[in-house]
Amino acid sequence: MALPSKKKKPFKKLMRRITRSKAAHASIAFGVRGLVAGVRSLGEERAGRVGGAVARFVGRFVSETKLARKNLAAAFPEKSEAEREKILQGVWTGLGQTMVEYVFLDKLVDIDPERLGEGRIEVVGVDQFLAMRDDGKPGIIFSAHLANWEILAVVAARFGLPVVSLFRAPTNNVIAEDLMQQREQMMGKLVASNRGATFEVGAALDRGEHLGILTDQHHGRGPQVPFFGRPVHANPLVARLARHYDCPVHGARTIRLPGGRFRVELTPPLDMPRDAEGLIDIDGGTAKVMETVEGWVRENPDQWLWLHNRWR
């Protein structure tokens, strides 16, 4: 019987070294920059149509589509298969549009706080933006992967409320640096969600700043809370920080509207559940956050990313 070849492992290690090298990162970044330039040349409207069409086409061949169908069937058993399929097509279309909208984000958010209602962005909760900006307290704003979630931080900055935002940095260092420079010009400070992120976030809240966090992804060590009738391990960071700093917690979402328009909504402070000592209860607070997210998703199910393995 032939022995297994030992040449494959060294080959895999070599390929990893090549793909992670500075030269490879630079080459990939060069290609991405060229792609960005090509998308920009199409213009916002045409690029959005192309992005949506490409995403729908790709979605036919990837495993995430099968997972999304399973998630939708469990979340909406009362809907017909045709209704759930329509939601899924909307998910892929929206994702494709969101990807190309990154290129036009500086132009897309054309909001002027002095002339609200004239651009493509509607804002609900302007008084909440202004109150957070002027109260001199730290605060937490949680959101979810709904519509184009990147718009939220840009809108907050336009109201003079820069938000320290946690984000997952690309593994390509050159692309990560490009994104950091472009986004921080429009949004405020970005903190990569690695091991040192907790210290940076804590320091920002100590200074009375505001934290923005996407909180609808799986968190293996988080508490189990209900989400669409099924238990999920949810990220407890919002509740933990709110408990430590005793600061207000707001929800924020983006809704995609017809005609290339968006609505941004910022809620009043949530009434977070507290324990016998009067401190915010971490498990109960996390459940409250996910209850809010579920309500948003139920309103616009085709605008949330059902493609993640959220229930494990």
PDB file of C-alpha atoms in Angstrom:
ATOM      1  CA  MET A   1       0.000   0.000   0.000  1.00  0.00           C
ATOM      2  CA  ALA A   2       1.423   3.359  -1.009  1.00  0.00           C
ATOM      3  CA  LEU A   3       2.317   5.747   1.781  1.00  0.00           C
ATOM      4  CA  PRO A   4       0.701   9.220   1.752  1.00  0.00           C
ATOM      5  CA  SER A   5       2.847  11.887   0.180  1.00  0.00           C
ATOM      6  CA  LYS A   6       4.584  14.289   2.594  1.00  0.00           C
ATOM      7  CA  LYS A   7       5.179  16.900  -0.084  1.00  0.00           C
ATOM      8  CA  LYS A   8       1.749  18.508   0.224  1.00  0.00           C
ATOM      9  CA  LYS A   9       2.275  20.155   3.614  1.00  0.00           C
ATOM     10  CA  PRO A  10       5.491  21.981   2.618  1.00  0.00           C
ATOM     11  CA  PHE A  11       3.717  23.124  -0.567  1.00  0.00           C
ATOM     12  CA  LYS A  12       0.795  24.498   1.449  1.00  0.00           C
ATOM     13  CA  LYS A  13       3.177  26.294   3.790  1.00  0.00           C
ATOM     14  CA  LEU A  14       4.991  27.792   0.825  1.00  0.00           C
ATOM     15  CA  MET A  15       1.724  29.010  -0.710  1.00  0.00           C
ATOM     16  CA  ARG A  16       0.717  30.595   2.601  1.00  0.00           C
ATOM     17  CA  ARG A  17       4.017  32.433   2.778  1.00  0.00           C
ATOM     18  CA  ILE A  18       3.631  33.659  -0.784  1.00  0.00           C
ATOM     19  CA  THR A  19       0.039  34.868  -0.351  1.00  0.00           C
ATOM     20  CA  ARG A  20       0.894  36.575   2.946  1.00  0.00           C
ATOM     21  CA  SER A  21       4.017  38.249   1.662  1.00  0.00           C
ATOM     22  CA  LYS A  22       4.305  42.014   1.232  1.00  0.00           C
ATOM     23  CA  ALA A  23       4.573  41.581  -2.528  1.00  0.00           C
ATOM     24  CA  ALA A  24       1.334  39.557  -2.662  1.00  0.00           C
ATOM     25  CA  HIS A  25      -0.494  42.075  -0.487  1.00  0.00           C
ATOM     26  CA  ALA A  26       0.695  44.908  -2.712  1.00  0.00           C
ATOM     27  CA  SER A  27      -0.348  43.069  -5.888  1.00  0.00           C
ATOM     28  CA  ILE A  28      -3.817  42.268  -4.540  1.00  0.00           C
ATOM     29  CA  ALA A  29      -4.244  45.842  -3.322  1.00  0.00           C
ATOM     30  CA  PHE A  30      -3.266  47.115  -6.779  1.00  0.00           C
ATOM     31  CA  GLY A  31      -5.989  44.942  -8.315  1.00  0.00           C
ATOM     32  CA  VAL A  32      -8.563  46.108  -5.767  1.00  0.00           C
ATOM     33  CA  ARG A  33      -7.709  49.751  -6.444  1.00  0.00           C
ATOM     34  CA  GLY A  34      -8.174  49.129 -10.152  1.00  0.00           C
ATOM     35  CA  LEU A  35     -11.526  47.479  -9.491  1.00  0.00           C
ATOM     36  CA  VAL A  36     -12.605  50.452  -7.363  1.00  0.00           C
ATOM     37  CA  ALA A  37     -11.658  52.827 -10.171  1.00  0.00           C
ATOM     38  CA  GLY A  38     -13.674  50.728 -12.631  1.00  0.00           C
ATOM     39  CA  VAL A  39     -16.736  50.759 -10.375  1.00  0.00           C
ATOM     40  CA  ARG A  40     -16.450  54.514  -9.881  1.00  0.00           C
ATOM     41  CA  SER A  41     -16.344  55.016 -13.643  1.00  0.00           C
ATOM     42  CA  LEU A  42     -19.766  53.336 -13.977  1.00  0.00           C
ATOM     43  CA  GLY A  43     -21.445  55.940 -11.815  1.00  0.00           C
ATOM     44  CA  GLU A  44     -23.530  55.312  -8.704  1.00  0.00           C
ATOM     45  CA  GLU A  45     -26.811  54.229 -10.304  1.00  0.00           C
ATOM     46  CA  ARG A  46     -25.373  51.916 -12.937  1.00  0.00           C
ATOM     47  CA  ALA A  47     -22.814  50.442 -10.519  1.00  0.00           C
ATOM     48  CA  GLY A  48     -25.612  49.647  -8.065  1.00  0.00           C
ATOM     49  CA  ARG A  49     -27.599  47.766 -10.735  1.00  0.00           C
ATOM     50  CA  VAL A  50     -24.525  45.840 -11.859  1.00  0.00           C
ATOM     51  CA  GLY A  51     -23.518  45.033  -8.272  1.00  0.00           C
ATOM     52  CA  GLY A  52     -26.978  43.705  -7.445  1.00  0.00           C
ATOM     53  CA  ALA A  53     -27.138  41.583 -10.602  1.00  0.00           C
ATOM     54  CA  VAL A  54     -23.661  40.109 -10.058  1.00  0.00           C
ATOM     55  CA  ALA A  55     -24.444  39.260  -6.425  1.00  0.00           C
ATOM     56  CA  ARG A  56     -27.694  37.508  -7.395  1.00  0.00           C
ATOM     57  CA  PHE A  57     -25.819  35.481 -10.010  1.00  0.00           C
ATOM     58  CA  VAL A  58     -23.037  34.493  -7.613  1.00  0.00           C
ATOM     59  CA  GLY A  59     -25.595  33.635  -4.962  1.00  0.00           C
ATOM     60  CA  ARG A  60     -26.911  30.799  -7.113  1.00  0.00           C
ATOM     61  CA  PHE A  61     -23.659  28.855  -6.686  1.00  0.00           C
ATOM     62  CA  VAL A  62     -22.524  29.394  -3.083  1.00  0.00           C
ATOM     63  CA  SER A  63     -23.361  27.417   0.055  1.00  0.00           C
ATOM     64  CA  GLU A  64     -24.521  30.535   1.902  1.00  0.00           C
ATOM     65  CA  THR A  65     -27.702  30.494  -0.181  1.00  0.00           C
ATOM     66  CA  LYS A  66     -28.640  27.055   1.130  1.00  0.00           C
ATOM     67  CA  LEU A  67     -27.969  28.246   4.680  1.00  0.00           C
ATOM     68  CA  ALA A  68     -30.081  31.382   4.133  1.00  0.00           C
ATOM     69  CA  ARG A  69     -33.027  29.309   2.883  1.00  0.00           C
ATOM     70  CA  LYS A  70     -32.788  27.165   6.013  1.00  0.00           C
ATOM     71  CA  ASN A  71     -32.646  30.259   8.257  1.00  0.00           C
ATOM     72  CA  LEU A  72     -35.603  31.899   6.524  1.00  0.00           C
ATOM     73  CA  ALA A  73     -37.731  28.748   6.740  1.00  0.00           C
ATOM     74  CA  ALA A  74     -37.096  28.529  10.486  1.00  0.00           C
ATOM     75  CA  ALA A  75     -37.680  32.250  11.096  1.00  0.00           C
ATOM     76  CA  PHE A  76     -40.772  32.600   8.880  1.00  0.00           C
ATOM     77  CA  PRO A  77     -42.583  29.235   8.784  1.00  0.00           C
ATOM     78  CA  GLU A  78     -45.827  31.097   8.032  1.00  0.00           C
ATOM     79  CA  LYS A  79     -44.455  32.431   4.724  1.00  0.00           C
ATOM     80  CA  SER A  80     -44.625  30.462   1.489  1.00  0.00           C
ATOM     81  CA  GLU A  81     -41.501  29.193  -0.242  1.00  0.00           C
ATOM     82  CA  ALA A  82     -42.016  31.805  -2.978  1.00  0.00           C
ATOM     83  CA  GLU A  83     -42.201  34.592  -0.388  1.00  0.00           C
ATOM     84  CA  ARG A  84     -39.006  33.435   1.292  1.00  0.00           C
ATOM     85  CA  GLU A  85     -37.253  33.135  -2.073  1.00  0.00           C
ATOM     86  CA  LYS A  86     -38.204  36.736  -2.858  1.00  0.00           C
ATOM     87  CA  ILE A  87     -36.647  37.808   0.449  1.00  0.00           C
ATOM     88  CA  LEU A  88     -33.472  35.889  -0.406  1.00  0.00           C
ATOM     89  CA  GLN A  89     -33.170  37.543  -3.822  1.00  0.00           C
ATOM     90  CA  GLY A  90     -33.512  40.896  -2.084  1.00  0.00           C
ATOM     91  CA  VAL A  91     -30.739  39.946   0.333  1.00  0.00           C
ATOM     92  CA  TRP A  92     -28.301  39.215  -2.500  1.00  0.00           C
ATOM     93  CA  THR A  93     -29.330  42.329  -4.427  1.00  0.00           C
ATOM     94  CA  GLY A  94     -28.839  44.527  -1.372  1.00  0.00           C
ATOM     95  CA  LEU A  95     -25.462  42.977  -0.574  1.00  0.00           C
ATOM     96  CA  GLY A  96     -24.229  43.638  -4.110  1.00  0.00           C
ATOM     97  CA  GLN A  97     -25.440  47.229  -3.930  1.00  0.00           C
ATOM     98  CA  THR A  98     -23.802  47.738  -0.544  1.00  0.00           C
ATOM     99  CA  MET A  99     -20.448  46.467  -1.814  1.00  0.00           C
ATOM    100  CA  VAL A 100     -20.316  48.964  -4.677  1.00  0.00           C
ATOM    101  CA  GLU A 101     -21.709  51.781  -2.511  1.00  0.00           C
ATOM    102  CA  TYR A 102     -18.489  51.741  -0.475  1.00  0.00           C
ATOM    103  CA  VAL A 103     -16.868  53.385  -3.486  1.00  0.00           C
ATOM    104  CA  PHE A 104     -19.397  56.230  -3.484  1.00  0.00           C
ATOM    105  CA  LEU A 105     -19.916  56.586   0.270  1.00  0.00           C
ATOM    106  CA  ASP A 106     -18.568  60.142   0.353  1.00  0.00           C
ATOM    107  CA  LYS A 107     -21.131  61.207  -2.264  1.00  0.00           C
ATOM    108  CA  LEU A 108     -23.924  58.910  -1.131  1.00  0.00           C
ATOM    109  CA  VAL A 109     -24.262  60.538   2.293  1.00  0.00           C
ATOM    110  CA  ASP A 110     -25.152  63.993   0.996  1.00  0.00           C
ATOM    111  CA  ILE A 111     -26.918  65.043   4.180  1.00  0.00           C
ATOM    112  CA  ASP A 112     -26.642  68.622   5.436  1.00  0.00           C
ATOM    113  CA  PRO A 113     -27.840  69.062   9.047  1.00  0.00           C
ATOM    114  CA  GLU A 114     -28.881  72.617   8.164  1.00  0.00           C
ATOM    115  CA  ARG A 115     -31.054  71.465   5.225  1.00  0.00           C
ATOM    116  CA  LEU A 116     -32.576  68.158   6.247  1.00  0.00           C
ATOM    117  CA  GLY A 117     -34.760  66.398   3.698  1.00  0.00           C
ATOM    118  CA  GLU A 118     -32.981  67.737   0.603  1.00  0.00           C
ATOM    119  CA  GLY A 119     -30.554  64.857   0.038  1.00  0.00           C
ATOM    120  CA  ARG A 120     -30.900  61.099  -0.278  1.00  0.00           C
ATOM    121  CA  ILE A 121     -30.766  60.451   3.471  1.00  0.00           C
ATOM    122  CA  GLU A 122     -33.779  60.813   5.748  1.00  0.00           C
ATOM    123  CA  VAL A 123     -33.049  60.961   9.477  1.00  0.00           C
ATOM    124  CA  VAL A 124     -35.387  59.874  12.264  1.00  0.00           C
ATOM    125  CA  GLY A 125     -34.137  60.789  15.723  1.00  0.00           C
ATOM    126  CA  VAL A 126     -32.222  63.980  14.989  1.00  0.00           C
ATOM    127  CA  ASP A 127     -32.914  65.082  18.571  1.00  0.00           C
ATOM    128  CA  GLN A 128     -31.159  61.932  19.793  1.00  0.00           C
ATOM    129  CA  PHE A 129     -28.041  62.664  17.728  1.00  0.00           C
ATOM    130  CA  LEU A 130     -27.898  66.197  19.103  1.00  0.00           C
ATOM    131  CA  ALA A 131     -28.573  65.100  22.697  1.00  0.00           C
ATOM    132  CA  MET A 132     -25.758  62.542  22.580  1.00  0.00           C
ATOM    133  CA  ARG A 133     -23.437  65.095  21.050  1.00  0.00           C
ATOM    134  CA  ASP A 134     -24.102  67.693  23.751  1.00  0.00           C
ATOM    135  CA  ASP A 135     -24.650  65.710  26.966  1.00  0.00           C
ATOM    136  CA  GLY A 136     -20.950  65.262  27.765  1.00  0.00           C
ATOM    137  CA  LYS A 137     -21.469  61.585  28.627  1.00  0.00           C
ATOM    138  CA  PRO A 138     -20.190  58.380  27.066  1.00  0.00           C
ATOM    139  CA  GLY A 139     -22.741  56.433  25.079  1.00  0.00           C
ATOM    140  CA  ILE A 140     -23.135  53.221  23.095  1.00  0.00           C
ATOM    141  CA  ILE A 141     -24.852  52.849  19.726  1.00  0.00           C
ATOM    142  CA  PHE A 142     -25.516  49.305  18.521  1.00  0.00           C
ATOM    143  CA  SER A 143     -26.569  48.358  15.030  1.00  0.00           C
ATOM    144  CA  ALA A 144     -26.930  45.371  12.705  1.00  0.00           C
ATOM    145  CA  HIS A 145     -26.048  44.336   9.158  1.00  0.00           C
ATOM    146  CA  LEU A 146     -29.115  45.998   7.673  1.00  0.00           C
ATOM    147  CA  ALA A 147     -29.163  47.758   4.273  1.00  0.00           C
ATOM    148  CA  ASN A 148     -25.932  49.792   4.063  1.00  0.00           C
ATOM    149  CA  TRP A 149     -24.831  49.815   7.700  1.00  0.00           C
ATOM    150  CA  GLU A 150     -21.715  51.915   6.939  1.00  0.00           C
ATOM    151  CA  ILE A 151     -23.913  54.974   6.378  1.00  0.00           C
ATOM    152  CA  LEU A 152     -24.721  55.254  10.092  1.00  0.00           C
ATOM    153  CA  ALA A 153     -21.301  56.399  11.255  1.00  0.00           C
ATOM    154  CA  VAL A 154     -21.019  58.906   8.390  1.00  0.00           C
ATOM    155  CA  VAL A 155     -24.383  60.451   9.280  1.00  0.00           C
ATOM    156  CA  ALA A 156     -23.417  60.662  12.964  1.00  0.00           C
ATOM    157  CA  ALA A 157     -20.208  62.467  12.033  1.00  0.00           C
ATOM    158  CA  ARG A 158     -22.163  64.956   9.902  1.00  0.00           C
ATOM    159  CA  PHE A 159     -24.123  65.853  13.051  1.00  0.00           C
ATOM    160  CA  GLY A 160     -20.881  66.449  14.927  1.00  0.00           C
ATOM    161  CA  LEU A 161     -21.057  63.114  16.733  1.00  0.00           C
ATOM    162  CA  PRO A 162     -17.953  61.154  15.718  1.00  0.00           C
ATOM    163  CA  VAL A 163     -18.273  57.549  16.804  1.00  0.00           C
ATOM    164  CA  VAL A 164     -15.491  55.146  17.717  1.00  0.00           C
ATOM    165  CA  SER A 165     -16.445  52.134  15.608  1.00  0.00           C
ATOM    166  CA  LEU A 166     -15.307  48.540  15.968  1.00  0.00           C
ATOM    167  CA  PHE A 167     -14.642  46.839  12.639  1.00  0.00           C
ATOM    168  CA  ARG A 168     -13.060  43.678  11.285  1.00  0.00           C
ATOM    169  CA  ALA A 169      -9.932  44.672   9.408  1.00  0.00           C
ATOM    170  CA  PRO A 170      -9.036  42.878   6.142  1.00  0.00           C
ATOM    171  CA  THR A 171      -6.100  40.470   6.371  1.00  0.00           C
ATOM    172  CA  ASN A 172      -4.394  42.386   3.563  1.00  0.00           C
ATOM    173  CA  ASN A 173      -2.450  45.133   5.361  1.00  0.00           C
ATOM    174  CA  VAL A 174      -2.361  47.460   2.351  1.00  0.00           C
ATOM    175  CA  ILE A 175      -6.117  47.274   1.792  1.00  0.00           C
ATOM    176  CA  ALA A 176      -6.710  47.666   5.545  1.00  0.00           C
ATOM    177  CA  GLU A 177      -4.645  50.864   5.575  1.00  0.00           C
ATOM    178  CA  ASP A 178      -6.547  52.214   2.550  1.00  0.00           C
ATOM    179  CA  LEU A 179      -9.875  51.550   4.247  1.00  0.00           C
ATOM    180  CA  MET A 180      -8.765  53.078   7.537  1.00  0.00           C
ATOM    181  CA  GLN A 181      -7.661  56.301   5.850  1.00  0.00           C
ATOM    182  CA  GLN A 182     -10.802  56.649   3.728  1.00  0.00           C
ATOM    183  CA  ARG A 183     -13.289  55.735   6.435  1.00  0.00           C
ATOM    184  CA  GLU A 184     -11.768  57.787   9.245  1.00  0.00           C
ATOM    185  CA  GLN A 185     -12.010  60.898   7.091  1.00  0.00           C
ATOM    186  CA  MET A 186     -15.797  60.394   6.937  1.00  0.00           C
ATOM    187  CA  MET A 187     -16.706  58.548  10.136  1.00  0.00           C
ATOM    188  CA  GLY A 188     -14.359  59.123  13.027  1.00  0.00           C
ATOM    189  CA  LYS A 189     -11.967  56.705  14.701  1.00  0.00           C
ATOM    190  CA  LEU A 190     -11.973  53.042  13.727  1.00  0.00           C
ATOM    191  CA  VAL A 191     -10.746  50.289  16.035  1.00  0.00           C
ATOM    192  CA  ALA A 192      -9.892  46.872  14.636  1.00  0.00           C
ATOM    193  CA  SER A 193     -11.688  44.156  16.636  1.00  0.00           C
ATOM    194  CA  ASN A 194      -8.618  42.321  17.890  1.00  0.00           C
ATOM    195  CA  ARG A 195      -7.280  41.572  21.364  1.00  0.00           C
ATOM    196  CA  GLY A 196      -6.301  45.170  22.069  1.00  0.00           C
ATOM    197  CA  ALA A 197      -9.684  46.585  21.051  1.00  0.00           C
ATOM    198  CA  THR A 198     -11.187  46.389  24.544  1.00  0.00           C
ATOM    199  CA  PHE A 199      -8.554  48.752  25.939  1.00  0.00           C
ATOM    200  CA  GLU A 200      -9.066  51.301  23.151  1.00  0.00           C
ATOM    201  CA  VAL A 201     -12.840  51.157  23.528  1.00  0.00           C
ATOM    202  CA  GLY A 202     -12.602  51.552  27.293  1.00  0.00           C
ATOM    203  CA  ALA A 203     -10.283  54.535  26.948  1.00  0.00           C
ATOM    204  CA  ALA A 204     -12.695  56.194  24.514  1.00  0.00           C
ATOM    205  CA  LEU A 205     -15.646  55.770  26.890  1.00  0.00           C
ATOM    206  CA  ASP A 206     -13.512  57.073  29.749  1.00  0.00           C
ATOM    207  CA  ARG A 207     -13.054  60.234  27.688  1.00  0.00           C
ATOM    208  CA  GLY A 208     -16.823  60.579  27.284  1.00  0.00           C
ATOM    209  CA  GLU A 209     -16.844  59.461  23.633  1.00  0.00           C
ATOM    210  CA  HIS A 210     -19.364  57.220  21.878  1.00  0.00           C
ATOM    211  CA  LEU A 211     -18.961  53.650  20.699  1.00  0.00           C
ATOM    212  CA  GLY A 212     -20.574  52.137  17.603  1.00  0.00           C
ATOM    213  CA  ILE A 213     -20.825  48.354  17.385  1.00  0.00           C
ATOM    214  CA  LEU A 214     -22.493  45.815  15.088  1.00  0.00           C
ATOM    215  CA  THR A 215     -24.018  43.269  17.413  1.00  0.00           C
ATOM    216  CA  ASP A 216     -25.903  40.723  15.295  1.00  0.00           C
ATOM    217  CA  GLN A 217     -23.133  38.180  14.731  1.00  0.00           C
ATOM    218  CA  HIS A 218     -22.441  34.887  16.504  1.00  0.00           C
ATOM    219  CA  HIS A 219     -20.402  35.170  19.703  1.00  0.00           C
ATOM    220  CA  GLY A 220     -19.373  31.742  20.951  1.00  0.00           C
ATOM    221  CA  ARG A 221     -18.745  32.796  24.554  1.00  0.00           C
ATOM    222  CA  GLY A 222     -21.758  35.112  24.818  1.00  0.00           C
ATOM    223  CA  PRO A 223     -24.979  34.365  26.715  1.00  0.00           C
ATOM    224  CA  GLN A 224     -27.763  32.440  25.031  1.00  0.00           C
ATOM    225  CA  VAL A 225     -30.734  34.671  24.238  1.00  0.00           C
ATOM    226  CA  PRO A 226     -33.822  34.187  22.041  1.00  0.00           C
ATOM    227  CA  PHE A 227     -33.688  35.375  18.445  1.00  0.00           C
ATOM    228  CA  PHE A 228     -36.579  34.501  16.126  1.00  0.00           C
ATOM    229  CA  GLY A 229     -37.713  31.876  18.616  1.00  0.00           C
ATOM    230  CA  ARG A 230     -34.375  30.072  18.710  1.00  0.00           C
ATOM    231  CA  PRO A 231     -31.453  30.463  21.131  1.00  0.00           C
ATOM    232  CA  VAL A 232     -28.340  32.224  19.853  1.00  0.00           C
ATOM    233  CA  HIS A 233     -25.022  33.053  21.483  1.00  0.00           C
ATOM    234  CA  ALA A 234     -25.038  36.850  21.348  1.00  0.00           C
ATOM    235  CA  ASN A 235     -22.319  39.443  21.847  1.00  0.00           C
ATOM    236  CA  PRO A 236     -22.590  40.787  25.444  1.00  0.00           C
ATOM    237  CA  LEU A 237     -20.207  43.724  24.902  1.00  0.00           C
ATOM    238  CA  VAL A 238     -22.936  46.372  24.724  1.00  0.00           C
ATOM    239  CA  ALA A 239     -24.486  45.304  28.021  1.00  0.00           C
ATOM    240  CA  ARG A 240     -21.122  44.808  29.732  1.00  0.00           C
ATOM    241  CA  LEU A 241     -19.875  48.266  28.825  1.00  0.00           C
ATOM    242  CA  ALA A 242     -23.221  49.862  29.678  1.00  0.00           C
ATOM    243  CA  ARG A 243     -23.102  48.166  33.091  1.00  0.00           C
ATOM    244  CA  HIS A 244     -19.531  49.328  33.750  1.00  0.00           C
ATOM    245  CA  TYR A 245     -20.027  52.929  32.607  1.00  0.00           C
ATOM    246  CA  ASP A 246     -23.752  53.193  33.424  1.00  0.00           C
ATOM    247  CA  CYS A 247     -24.178  55.011  30.124  1.00  0.00           C
ATOM    248  CA  PRO A 248     -27.129  55.216  27.707  1.00  0.00           C
ATOM    249  CA  VAL A 249     -27.576  52.584  24.992  1.00  0.00           C
ATOM    250  CA  HIS A 250     -29.171  53.550  21.664  1.00  0.00           C
ATOM    251  CA  GLY A 251     -30.086  51.437  18.666  1.00  0.00           C
ATOM    252  CA  ALA A 252     -29.405  52.668  15.131  1.00  0.00           C
ATOM    253  CA  ARG A 253     -30.332  51.240  11.758  1.00  0.00           C
ATOM    254  CA  THR A 254     -30.339  52.050   8.072  1.00  0.00           C
ATOM    255  CA  ILE A 255     -33.330  51.273   5.849  1.00  0.00           C
ATOM    256  CA  ARG A 256     -32.934  51.116   2.082  1.00  0.00           C
ATOM    257  CA  LEU A 257     -35.701  53.057   0.320  1.00  0.00           C
ATOM    258  CA  PRO A 258     -36.719  53.154  -3.387  1.00  0.00           C
ATOM    259  CA  GLY A 259     -34.892  55.488  -5.740  1.00  0.00           C
ATOM    260  CA  GLY A 260     -31.456  55.172  -4.157  1.00  0.00           C
ATOM    261  CA  ARG A 261     -32.579  56.766  -0.883  1.00  0.00           C
ATOM    262  CA  PHE A 262     -32.025  55.692   2.735  1.00  0.00           C
ATOM    263  CA  ARG A 263     -33.582  56.294   6.108  1.00  0.00           C
ATOM    264  CA  VAL A 264     -31.371  56.411   9.206  1.00  0.00           C
ATOM    265  CA  GLU A 265     -33.047  55.891  12.571  1.00  0.00           C
ATOM    266  CA  LEU A 266     -31.578  56.461  16.038  1.00  0.00           C
ATOM    267  CA  THR A 267     -33.722  55.268  18.923  1.00  0.00           C
ATOM    268  CA  PRO A 268     -34.092  56.946  22.313  1.00  0.00           C
ATOM    269  CA  PRO A 269     -32.062  55.257  25.087  1.00  0.00           C
ATOM    270  CA  LEU A 270     -33.213  51.699  25.690  1.00  0.00           C
ATOM    271  CA  ASP A 271     -34.691  50.831  29.071  1.00  0.00           C
ATOM    272  CA  MET A 272     -32.074  48.211  29.937  1.00  0.00           C
ATOM    273  CA  PRO A 273     -33.046  45.637  32.585  1.00  0.00           C
ATOM    274  CA  ARG A 274     -31.211  45.897  35.913  1.00  0.00           C
ATOM    275  CA  ASP A 275     -30.352  43.450  38.669  1.00  0.00           C
ATOM    276  CA  ALA A 276     -31.048  43.631  42.411  1.00  0.00           C
ATOM    277  CA  GLU A 277     -28.092  45.988  42.885  1.00  0.00           C
ATOM    278  CA  GLY A 278     -29.452  48.421  40.301  1.00  0.00           C
ATOM    279  CA  LEU A 279     -26.750  47.588  37.748  1.00  0.00           C
ATOM    280  CA  ILE A 280     -27.521  46.694  34.148  1.00  0.00           C
ATOM    281  CA  ASP A 281     -28.038  42.943  33.870  1.00  0.00           C
ATOM    282  CA  ILE A 282     -25.701  41.565  31.219  1.00  0.00           C
ATOM    283  CA  ASP A 283     -27.819  38.617  30.071  1.00  0.00           C
ATOM    284  CA  GLY A 284     -31.050  40.618  30.196  1.00  0.00           C
ATOM    285  CA  GLY A 285     -29.452  43.608  28.475  1.00  0.00           C
ATOM    286  CA  THR A 286     -28.062  41.405  25.719  1.00  0.00           C
ATOM    287  CA  ALA A 287     -31.515  39.885  25.206  1.00  0.00           C
ATOM    288  CA  LYS A 288     -32.998  43.394  25.007  1.00  0.00           C
ATOM    289  CA  VAL A 289     -30.519  44.369  22.292  1.00  0.00           C
ATOM    290  CA  MET A 290     -31.262  41.254  20.245  1.00  0.00           C
ATOM    291  CA  GLU A 291     -35.014  41.785  20.686  1.00  0.00           C
ATOM    292  CA  THR A 292     -34.573  45.222  19.121  1.00  0.00           C
ATOM    293  CA  VAL A 293     -32.560  43.786  16.236  1.00  0.00           C
ATOM    294  CA  GLU A 294     -35.200  41.105  15.628  1.00  0.00           C
ATOM    295  CA  GLY A 295     -37.879  43.781  15.392  1.00  0.00           C
ATOM    296  CA  TRP A 296     -35.848  45.629  12.765  1.00  0.00           C
ATOM    297  CA  VAL A 297     -35.276  42.465  10.726  1.00  0.00           C
ATOM    298  CA  ARG A 298     -38.960  41.522  10.810  1.00  0.00           C
ATOM    299  CA  GLU A 299     -39.835  44.924   9.335  1.00  0.00           C
ATOM    300  CA  ASN A 300     -37.424  44.560   6.402  1.00  0.00           C
ATOM    301  CA  PRO A 301     -36.329  40.907   6.197  1.00  0.00           C
ATOM    302  CA  ASP A 302     -34.805  41.300   2.735  1.00  0.00           C
ATOM    303  CA  GLN A 303     -32.358  43.894   4.072  1.00  0.00           C
ATOM    304  CA  TRP A 304     -30.620  41.677   6.659  1.00  0.00           C
ATOM    305  CA  LEU A 305     -27.780  39.228   5.977  1.00  0.00           C
ATOM    306  CA  TRP A 306     -29.411  35.824   6.394  1.00  0.00           C
ATOM    307  CA  LEU A 307     -26.246  34.351   4.900  1.00  0.00           C
ATOM    308  CA  HIS A 308     -24.423  33.925   8.236  1.00  0.00           C
ATOM    309  CA  ASN A 309     -24.540  30.788  10.371  1.00  0.00           C
ATOM    310  CA  ARG A 310     -26.220  32.748  13.154  1.00  0.00           C
ATOM    311  CA  TRP A 311     -27.860  29.798  14.923  1.00  0.00           C
ATOM    312  CA  ARG A 312     -25.286  27.177  15.836  1.00  0.00           C
TER     313      ARG A 312
END
